[in-house]
Short mmCIF file of C-alpha atoms and ligand atoms in Angstrom, two decimals:
data_model
loop_
_atom_site.label_atom_id
_atom_site.label_comp_id
_atom_site.label_asym_id
_atom_site.label_seq_id
_atom_site.Cartn_x
_atom_site.Cartn_y
_atom_site.Cartn_z
CA MET A 13 0.22 -0.22 -0.11
CA ALA A 14 2.66 2.33 0.90
CA LEU A 15 5.24 2.80 -2.11
CA ALA A 16 7.95 4.54 -1.39
CA GLU A 17 9.67 4.11 -4.96
CA ASN A 18 6.93 5.77 -6.84
CA HIS A 19 7.89 9.32 -5.23
CA ASP A 20 10.82 11.54 -4.88
CA LEU A 21 10.76 11.58 -1.03
CA THR A 22 14.32 13.50 -1.22
CA HIS A 23 12.49 16.27 -2.45
CA VAL A 24 13.02 19.08 0.42
CA PRO A 25 11.13 21.55 0.87
CA ARG A 26 8.07 19.25 0.41
CA SER A 27 5.08 20.31 -1.92
CA VAL A 28 1.73 20.31 -0.33
CA THR A 29 -1.80 20.67 -1.05
CA ILE A 30 -4.51 20.94 1.20
CA LEU A 31 -7.92 19.97 0.15
CA GLY A 32 -10.07 21.27 3.05
CA SER A 33 -7.66 23.98 4.54
CA THR A 34 -10.26 25.36 6.84
CA GLY A 35 -12.27 22.14 8.70
CA SER A 36 -10.88 21.04 12.20
CA VAL A 37 -8.43 18.15 10.23
CA GLY A 38 -7.20 21.29 7.68
CA CYS A 39 -6.20 23.56 10.35
CA SER A 40 -4.37 20.62 12.51
CA THR A 41 -2.36 20.25 9.32
CA VAL A 42 -2.30 23.89 8.52
CA ASP A 43 -1.08 24.03 12.56
CA LEU A 44 1.76 21.50 11.60
CA LEU A 45 2.97 23.04 8.03
CA ARG A 46 3.66 26.91 10.11
CA ARG A 47 5.79 24.35 13.21
CA ASP A 48 8.26 24.17 10.26
CA PRO A 49 7.61 26.62 7.51
CA ASP A 50 11.04 25.83 5.69
CA ALA A 51 10.39 22.39 5.14
CA TYR A 52 7.03 22.91 3.13
CA ASP A 53 6.01 24.28 -0.23
CA VAL A 54 2.37 24.96 -0.43
CA GLU A 55 1.37 24.51 -3.51
CA ALA A 56 -2.53 24.84 -3.39
CA LEU A 57 -5.35 25.31 -0.40
CA THR A 58 -8.88 24.86 -0.79
CA ALA A 59 -11.96 25.56 1.10
CA PHE A 60 -16.10 25.73 0.54
CA SER A 61 -16.89 29.18 2.15
CA ASN A 62 -14.82 30.27 4.56
CA VAL A 63 -12.93 33.27 2.78
CA ALA A 64 -11.44 34.99 5.54
CA LEU A 65 -9.82 31.94 6.69
CA LEU A 66 -8.78 30.65 3.61
CA ALA A 67 -6.91 33.85 2.73
CA LYS A 68 -5.27 34.15 6.06
CA GLN A 69 -3.89 30.51 5.75
CA ALA A 70 -3.25 31.36 2.54
CA ARG A 71 -1.18 34.53 2.93
CA GLU A 72 0.92 32.75 6.17
CA LEU A 73 2.00 30.11 4.36
CA ARG A 74 2.14 31.84 0.81
CA ALA A 75 0.66 29.76 -0.81
CA ARG A 76 0.72 29.27 -4.79
CA MET A 77 -3.07 29.18 -4.92
CA ALA A 78 -6.70 29.08 -3.07
CA VAL A 79 -9.90 27.79 -4.23
CA ILE A 80 -13.27 28.58 -2.61
CA GLY A 81 -15.59 25.95 -3.76
CA ASP A 82 -18.71 28.40 -3.61
CA PRO A 83 -18.94 30.22 -6.95
CA ALA A 84 -20.50 33.16 -5.30
CA LEU A 85 -17.49 33.79 -3.09
CA TYR A 86 -15.17 34.10 -6.08
CA GLY A 87 -14.63 38.16 -5.34
CA ALA A 88 -14.57 37.99 -1.98
CA LEU A 89 -11.64 35.89 -1.73
CA ARG A 90 -9.83 37.72 -4.88
CA ASP A 91 -10.33 41.00 -2.74
CA ALA A 92 -9.11 39.29 0.54
CA LEU A 93 -5.79 38.41 -1.49
CA ALA A 94 -5.65 41.62 -3.35
CA GLY A 95 -2.04 42.63 -3.42
CA THR A 96 -0.32 38.96 -3.36
CA ASN A 97 0.54 37.14 -6.03
CA ILE A 98 -1.42 34.27 -4.97
CA ALA A 99 -4.02 32.80 -7.73
CA VAL A 100 -7.12 32.56 -7.01
CA ALA A 101 -10.11 30.13 -8.47
CA ALA A 102 -13.77 29.39 -7.42
CA GLY A 103 -16.24 26.13 -8.11
CA PRO A 104 -15.97 22.84 -8.05
CA GLU A 105 -14.43 22.30 -11.59
CA ALA A 106 -11.19 24.55 -10.15
CA LEU A 107 -11.13 22.53 -6.81
CA ILE A 108 -10.54 19.26 -9.11
CA GLU A 109 -7.87 21.77 -10.55
CA ALA A 110 -6.07 22.77 -7.54
CA ALA A 111 -5.75 18.54 -6.86
CA ALA A 112 -4.24 18.24 -10.42
CA ARG A 113 -1.68 21.14 -9.92
CA PRO A 114 1.37 19.25 -9.05
CA SER A 115 2.84 18.46 -5.83
CA ASP A 116 4.19 15.88 -3.38
CA TRP A 117 1.59 15.66 -1.18
CA VAL A 118 -2.01 16.31 -0.62
CA MET A 119 -4.07 15.91 2.39
CA ALA A 120 -7.53 15.08 1.32
CA ALA A 121 -9.65 17.06 4.49
CA ILE A 122 -13.03 17.78 2.57
CA VAL A 123 -15.85 16.59 4.57
CA GLY A 124 -18.27 13.97 2.59
CA ALA A 125 -18.48 12.28 -0.82
CA ALA A 126 -18.45 16.06 -2.32
CA GLY A 127 -14.58 15.33 -2.14
CA LEU A 128 -14.09 12.48 -4.21
CA ALA A 129 -13.25 14.02 -7.29
CA PRO A 130 -10.62 16.50 -6.80
CA THR A 131 -9.05 13.24 -4.45
CA LEU A 132 -9.29 11.70 -6.93
CA ALA A 133 -7.99 14.07 -9.15
CA ALA A 134 -4.68 14.24 -6.18
CA ALA A 135 -4.77 9.70 -7.01
CA ARG A 136 -4.31 9.98 -10.58
CA ARG A 137 -1.75 12.02 -10.75
CA GLY A 138 0.17 9.51 -8.26
CA ALA A 139 0.46 11.91 -5.13
CA ILE A 140 1.53 11.08 -1.85
CA LEU A 141 -2.47 11.35 -0.50
CA ALA A 142 -3.10 11.45 3.03
CA ILE A 143 -6.69 10.88 3.35
CA ALA A 144 -8.61 11.81 6.20
CA ASN A 145 -11.90 12.21 3.80
CA LYS A 146 -13.39 8.91 4.84
CA GLU A 147 -16.53 9.39 2.62
CA CYS A 148 -14.71 9.15 -0.69
CA LEU A 149 -13.07 5.64 0.55
CA VAL A 150 -16.38 4.21 1.28
CA THR A 151 -18.65 5.85 -1.86
CA ALA A 152 -16.26 4.54 -4.77
CA GLY A 153 -13.91 2.17 -2.61
CA PRO A 154 -12.84 -0.51 -5.40
CA VAL A 155 -13.43 2.36 -8.29
CA PHE A 156 -11.03 4.78 -6.27
CA ARG A 157 -8.52 1.91 -5.56
CA ALA A 158 -7.99 1.10 -9.03
CA GLU A 159 -7.46 5.06 -9.29
CA MET A 160 -4.90 4.82 -7.66
CA GLU A 161 -2.90 2.21 -8.65
CA ARG A 162 -3.37 3.43 -12.60
CA GLY A 163 -1.98 6.74 -11.24
CA GLY A 164 0.81 5.36 -8.86
CA ALA A 165 -0.39 7.53 -5.80
CA THR A 166 0.52 5.72 -2.39
CA LEU A 167 -2.28 6.31 0.35
CA LEU A 168 -1.57 6.90 3.55
CA PRO A 169 -4.23 7.29 5.94
CA VAL A 170 -5.42 9.90 8.57
CA ASP A 171 -8.24 8.55 10.12
CA SER A 172 -6.54 7.81 13.36
CA GLU A 173 -7.62 4.05 13.52
CA HIS A 174 -6.50 3.60 10.05
CA ASN A 175 -3.22 5.82 10.81
CA ALA A 176 -2.52 3.33 13.27
CA ILE A 177 -3.36 -0.24 11.78
CA PHE A 178 -1.08 1.56 9.05
CA GLN A 179 1.86 1.79 11.95
CA VAL A 180 1.73 -1.83 13.10
CA PHE A 181 0.16 -3.64 10.06
CA ASP A 182 3.02 -5.92 8.83
CA PHE A 183 3.26 -5.20 4.94
CA ASN A 184 5.40 -7.54 4.26
CA GLN A 185 3.68 -10.62 5.36
CA PRO A 186 0.29 -9.28 5.06
CA GLU A 187 -0.71 -12.95 4.74
CA THR A 188 -0.06 -13.19 8.93
CA VAL A 189 -2.34 -10.68 9.94
CA ASP A 190 -5.23 -12.93 11.69
CA ARG A 191 -7.70 -9.50 12.33
CA LEU A 192 -7.92 -5.88 12.44
CA ILE A 193 -9.59 -4.09 15.50
CA LEU A 194 -11.23 -0.38 15.16
CA THR A 195 -11.57 1.40 18.43
CA ALA A 196 -14.31 3.23 18.97
CA SER A 197 -15.00 5.20 21.84
CA GLY A 198 -18.61 4.87 21.64
CA GLY A 199 -19.89 9.03 21.55
CA PRO A 200 -21.56 11.10 23.86
CA PHE A 201 -23.93 9.06 24.35
CA LEU A 202 -22.19 5.31 24.58
CA ASP A 203 -24.28 4.44 28.25
CA ALA A 204 -27.62 6.62 27.10
CA ASP A 205 -31.06 4.39 27.36
CA ALA A 206 -32.86 4.54 24.18
CA GLU A 207 -35.64 7.32 25.46
CA THR A 208 -32.41 9.49 25.91
CA LEU A 209 -31.36 8.81 22.59
CA ALA A 210 -34.26 9.82 20.76
CA CYS A 211 -34.62 13.15 22.26
CA VAL A 212 -30.87 13.95 21.69
CA THR A 213 -30.75 17.61 19.71
CA PRO A 214 -27.72 18.12 17.58
CA ALA A 215 -25.64 20.83 20.02
CA GLN A 216 -25.79 17.30 22.25
CA ALA A 217 -24.67 15.45 19.72
CA ILE A 218 -21.95 17.58 18.11
CA ALA A 219 -20.33 17.75 21.71
CA HIS A 220 -17.87 14.32 21.22
CA PRO A 221 -15.98 13.41 24.71
CA ASN A 222 -12.18 13.05 23.70
CA TRP A 223 -12.09 15.10 19.80
CA SER A 224 -13.00 18.31 18.80
CA MET A 225 -13.79 17.85 14.97
CA GLY A 226 -16.49 18.66 12.11
CA ALA A 227 -20.43 18.79 12.80
CA LYS A 228 -20.36 15.98 10.08
CA ILE A 229 -18.30 13.66 11.66
CA SER A 230 -19.29 14.31 15.37
CA VAL A 231 -22.95 12.85 14.38
CA ASP A 232 -21.53 10.44 12.78
CA SER A 233 -19.47 9.15 16.12
CA ALA A 234 -22.56 9.99 18.10
CA THR A 235 -24.40 7.24 16.10
CA MET A 236 -21.96 4.90 15.93
CA MET A 237 -21.95 5.10 11.74
CA ASN A 238 -18.42 6.81 11.95
CA LYS A 239 -17.25 3.32 13.25
CA GLY A 240 -19.18 1.36 10.24
CA LEU A 241 -17.67 3.87 7.72
CA GLU A 242 -14.21 3.31 9.27
CA LEU A 243 -15.22 -0.54 8.77
CA ILE A 244 -15.76 -0.01 5.05
CA GLU A 245 -12.54 2.60 4.81
CA ALA A 246 -10.57 -0.70 6.87
CA SER A 247 -11.86 -3.17 4.14
CA TYR A 248 -10.92 -0.81 1.38
CA ILE A 249 -7.39 0.30 2.76
CA PHE A 250 -6.07 -3.17 4.08
CA ASP A 251 -7.88 -5.75 1.66
CA MET A 252 -9.40 -7.19 4.76
CA PRO A 253 -12.90 -8.57 4.95
CA ALA A 254 -15.17 -7.35 7.08
CA GLU A 255 -15.31 -10.87 8.92
CA ARG A 256 -11.78 -10.21 10.04
CA ILE A 257 -12.35 -6.96 11.18
CA GLU A 258 -13.90 -6.35 15.07
CA VAL A 259 -15.03 -3.37 16.57
CA LEU A 260 -14.49 -2.44 20.17
CA ILE A 261 -15.36 0.30 22.40
CA HIS A 262 -12.64 2.02 24.39
CA PRO A 263 -13.84 5.41 25.74
CA GLN A 264 -10.55 6.59 26.66
CA SER A 265 -9.36 7.46 23.04
CA VAL A 266 -6.00 6.37 23.54
CA VAL A 267 -5.46 2.59 22.09
CA HIS A 268 -5.97 4.48 18.51
CA SER A 269 -6.72 0.97 16.48
CA LEU A 270 -4.92 -2.65 16.72
CA VAL A 271 -3.96 -5.67 14.92
CA ALA A 272 -4.54 -9.96 15.77
CA TYR A 273 -1.70 -11.53 13.96
CA VAL A 274 -1.56 -15.64 13.40
CA ASP A 275 0.98 -16.31 16.31
CA GLY A 276 -1.17 -14.42 18.86
CA SER A 277 0.22 -11.34 19.02
CA VAL A 278 -1.73 -8.36 19.32
CA LEU A 279 0.10 -4.90 18.47
CA ALA A 280 -1.30 -1.62 18.89
CA GLN A 281 -0.46 2.57 18.60
CA LEU A 282 -1.37 4.72 21.41
CA GLY A 283 -1.63 8.43 22.22
CA THR A 284 -3.46 11.40 23.23
CA PRO A 285 -6.31 11.98 21.12
CA ASP A 286 -4.87 14.72 18.84
CA MET A 287 -5.59 14.32 15.51
CA ARG A 288 -2.07 16.21 15.08
CA THR A 289 0.12 12.54 16.10
CA PRO A 290 -1.72 10.63 12.40
CA ILE A 291 -1.53 13.93 10.10
CA ALA A 292 2.31 14.64 10.96
CA TYR A 293 2.93 10.66 10.81
CA ALA A 294 1.59 10.87 7.05
CA LEU A 295 2.92 14.27 6.92
CA GLY A 296 6.22 13.56 7.37
CA TRP A 297 6.24 9.24 5.98
CA PRO A 298 8.52 7.72 5.90
CA ARG A 299 10.19 9.47 8.58
CA ARG A 300 8.88 10.19 11.69
CA ILE A 301 8.34 14.34 12.75
CA PRO A 302 8.04 15.76 15.89
CA ALA A 303 3.81 16.55 16.59
CA PRO A 304 3.31 18.67 18.95
CA ALA A 305 -0.03 16.65 20.48
CA PRO A 306 -0.22 16.03 24.85
CA ARG A 307 2.63 13.51 25.40
CA LEU A 308 0.88 10.29 26.90
CA ASP A 309 1.12 9.82 30.53
CA LEU A 310 -0.24 6.25 30.99
CA ALA A 311 0.63 6.09 34.74
CA ALA A 312 -1.80 9.30 35.21
CA LEU A 313 -4.88 8.01 33.70
CA GLY A 314 -4.28 4.89 35.67
CA GLN A 315 -6.42 2.36 33.74
CA LEU A 316 -7.88 1.68 30.00
CA THR A 317 -11.21 0.49 29.48
CA PHE A 318 -12.42 -2.16 26.76
CA GLN A 319 -15.96 -3.18 26.39
CA ALA A 320 -18.31 -4.69 23.25
CA PRO A 321 -20.12 -2.49 21.60
CA ASP A 322 -23.91 -2.28 21.71
CA LEU A 323 -25.57 -3.26 18.64
CA LYS A 324 -29.17 -2.99 19.59
CA ARG A 325 -28.78 1.14 20.80
CA PHE A 326 -26.33 1.71 17.81
CA PRO A 327 -27.68 -0.07 14.73
CA ALA A 328 -25.46 2.30 12.52
CA LEU A 329 -22.98 -0.20 13.08
CA THR A 330 -24.72 -3.44 11.41
CA LEU A 331 -25.95 -1.68 8.75
CA ALA A 332 -22.41 -0.79 7.12
CA ARG A 333 -20.99 -4.37 8.21
CA GLU A 334 -23.88 -5.39 6.20
CA ALA A 335 -23.81 -2.97 3.17
CA LEU A 336 -19.57 -3.69 3.47
CA GLN A 337 -20.83 -7.62 2.77
CA SER A 338 -23.35 -6.60 0.67
CA GLY A 339 -20.88 -5.08 -1.65
CA GLY A 340 -21.88 -3.54 -5.29
CA ALA A 341 -24.01 -0.23 -4.87
CA ALA A 342 -24.53 -0.52 -0.75
CA PRO A 343 -21.72 1.44 0.57
CA THR A 344 -22.18 4.32 -1.75
CA LEU A 345 -26.19 4.62 -0.70
CA LEU A 346 -25.74 3.97 2.48
CA ASN A 347 -22.78 6.83 2.66
CA ALA A 348 -25.33 9.16 0.42
CA ALA A 349 -27.96 8.26 2.45
CA ASN A 350 -26.62 9.53 5.66
CA GLU A 351 -24.87 12.38 4.76
CA VAL A 352 -28.15 13.70 4.01
CA ALA A 353 -29.54 12.23 6.86
CA VAL A 354 -27.07 14.23 8.91
CA HIS A 355 -27.71 17.25 7.28
CA ALA A 356 -31.53 16.92 7.97
CA PHE A 357 -30.50 16.08 11.54
CA LEU A 358 -28.24 19.04 11.70
CA SER A 359 -31.09 21.42 10.45
CA GLY A 360 -34.18 19.97 12.61
CA GLN A 361 -36.14 18.55 10.50
CA ILE A 362 -35.72 14.86 11.43
CA SER A 363 -34.27 13.20 14.97
CA PHE A 364 -31.36 11.40 15.88
CA LEU A 365 -33.00 7.96 16.08
CA ASP A 366 -34.60 9.00 12.36
CA ILE A 367 -30.55 9.06 10.81
CA VAL A 368 -30.28 5.35 10.86
CA ARG A 369 -33.74 5.06 9.70
CA VAL A 370 -33.26 6.77 6.52
CA VAL A 371 -30.09 5.05 5.83
CA GLU A 372 -31.91 1.38 6.58
CA ASN A 373 -34.55 2.73 4.23
CA VAL A 374 -32.48 3.85 0.97
CA LEU A 375 -30.23 0.54 1.72
CA VAL A 376 -33.29 -1.90 1.30
CA HIS A 377 -33.73 -0.49 -2.31
CA ALA A 378 -30.25 -1.06 -3.11
CA PRO A 379 -29.97 -1.45 -6.87
CA ARG A 380 -27.67 -4.78 -8.10
CA GLY A 381 -24.77 -5.07 -10.02
CA ALA A 382 -21.07 -3.76 -9.69
CA MET A 383 -19.47 -0.59 -9.59
CA ARG A 384 -16.84 -0.17 -12.20
CA ALA A 385 -16.77 3.75 -13.12
CA LEU A 386 -16.59 6.61 -11.27
CA ASP A 387 -20.05 7.69 -13.05
CA ASP A 388 -21.92 4.37 -12.00
CA VAL A 389 -20.64 5.71 -8.10
CA LEU A 390 -22.25 9.20 -9.00
CA ALA A 391 -25.71 7.68 -10.65
CA VAL A 392 -26.23 5.60 -6.93
CA ASP A 393 -25.13 8.36 -4.98
CA ALA A 394 -27.55 11.15 -6.57
CA GLU A 395 -29.89 8.47 -6.70
CA ALA A 396 -29.38 7.77 -3.14
CA ARG A 397 -29.36 11.48 -2.00
CA GLU A 398 -33.19 11.37 -4.04
CA ARG A 399 -34.76 8.38 -2.19
CA ALA A 400 -33.28 9.95 1.75
CA GLN A 401 -34.81 13.33 0.53
CA ALA A 402 -38.21 11.40 -0.41
CA PHE A 403 -38.21 9.10 2.29
CA ILE A 404 -37.28 12.50 4.92
CA VAL A 405 -40.33 14.48 3.54
CA GLU A 406 -42.96 11.20 4.68
CA LEU A 407 -41.01 10.84 8.01
P1 NAD B 8 -14.81 20.15 9.01
O1 NAD B 8 -16.30 20.08 8.47
O2 NAD B 8 -14.60 20.78 9.79
O3 NAD B 8 -14.03 20.41 7.37
C1 NAD B 8 -14.48 20.67 5.82
C2 NAD B 8 -13.21 21.11 5.32
O4 NAD B 8 -14.33 20.44 3.58
C3 NAD B 8 -13.69 22.43 5.01
O5 NAD B 8 -12.67 22.95 4.62
C4 NAD B 8 -14.59 22.90 4.20
O6 NAD B 8 -14.43 24.23 3.85
C5 NAD B 8 -14.69 21.92 2.96
N1 NAD B 8 -15.95 21.49 2.30
C6 NAD B 8 -16.76 20.72 3.02
N2 NAD B 8 -17.84 21.17 1.74
C7 NAD B 8 -17.00 21.34 0.74
C8 NAD B 8 -18.03 20.76 -0.23
N3 NAD B 8 -18.94 20.65 -0.78
N4 NAD B 8 -16.81 21.22 -1.46
C9 NAD B 8 -15.67 21.73 -1.17
N5 NAD B 8 -15.04 21.81 0.57
C10 NAD B 8 -15.72 21.19 1.10
O7 NAD B 8 -14.90 18.32 8.61
P2 NAD B 8 -13.60 17.54 9.59
O8 NAD B 8 -13.96 17.11 10.92
O9 NAD B 8 -12.74 18.10 9.15
O10 NAD B 8 -13.46 16.02 8.71
C11 NAD B 8 -12.76 16.47 7.55
C12 NAD B 8 -13.12 14.60 6.49
O11 NAD B 8 -11.95 14.12 7.51
C13 NAD B 8 -14.39 14.14 6.96
O12 NAD B 8 -14.23 13.18 5.90
C14 NAD B 8 -14.13 13.18 8.34
O13 NAD B 8 -14.45 12.24 8.42
C15 NAD B 8 -12.51 13.20 8.56
N6 NAD B 8 -11.71 13.40 9.75
C16 NAD B 8 -12.28 13.86 10.45
C17 NAD B 8 -11.34 14.27 11.77
C18 NAD B 8 -11.45 14.95 12.34
O14 NAD B 8 -10.43 14.73 13.77
N7 NAD B 8 -11.82 16.02 12.68
C19 NAD B 8 -10.76 12.84 12.32
C20 NAD B 8 -10.71 11.59 11.12
C21 NAD B 8 -11.09 11.45 10.05
MG1 MG B 9 -11.59 8.19 13.25
#
């Protein structure tokens, strides 16, 4: 999976592009770049609507290009960067162009399937691709992998669980891996009963106990759909069937995930819950670079706890596992329906428990057949979004 020979790793400064630089992962990446400015040369930064932050980042990091996803904001970005020689563009096509510009390393940190086209553009030109945007893998896994291989790209997982597995996975003897164990904090409602879950508000759902993240992934963590998406993500990245990937609740978020080997050994990566550690791992790869995450003090923590997930209260996990096992269009449907449902929940249209109902309803109508090309993925994604919207109106 990690192909050092495909890339010029001696290149200093390393040229980097951040897709989604104004988000939670994007800002953590910018923070690392800022701490060692001579080591990086910023090619492009992109955002959807936060013109002020994008312009500030672009000026500070002396980016060559800044792109805003919302075309209506072109003028605002141009004005904000007036007097600099930073190229400015706007709209979905410009996001793809930014990703396609030559750079050694790309952080894919757009949220949702909206990140698919730009991330694919970076994959096709053979970049070192640090992927936080799990939805683009879930929605297009096999197509995405084929494009990456054709382009000579290298995937470095940034999602903390997958980054942990990547760090302890023996790529020289993959046949000796017995199981992957994904840890999950369980989110803010780990111990909540069914009545409490029925009344969850968006503000409660996005208040994650351990991690500070964007709204969408925070809601996904609360429903545990996040772990379902990660199950699919892990299967695609590490070529592992659903049956050999377990989910383990670990409320402290210190053991980021584990790999169990055929000899009974279990290797894990640990650290404080700070995304700058997995981002730094990907940014420096194949070398380790310093990251400012708080140091882990196990003696102060005293104990780490683990338990099995409650699949009754968190049915999203089962839905995702079944979608992975069904294959074909099912993961694409699951992802699209979930994106629509989370958006509807955050805007007050549906209840917390309705999120999974929407996903379940869309999955029931899964079309058959393989997903061979990007167009198949986009067609199924669009159909699933329509179906989800129609179901939401009926709720
Ligand atoms: P966020 O909402 O904080 O940021 C999302 C970024 O994407 C922003 O820069 C936004 O401008 C951009 N964006 C949103 N919609 C867009 C669109 N339609 N077109 C172009 N750009 C768009 O999200 P985040 O928490 O940083 O998460 C980003 C991705 O990383 C998600 O896929 C998430 O699942 C994954 N991830 C996040 C964390 C975390 O700690 N935040 C951890 C693991 C994985
Ligand atoms: Mg994760």
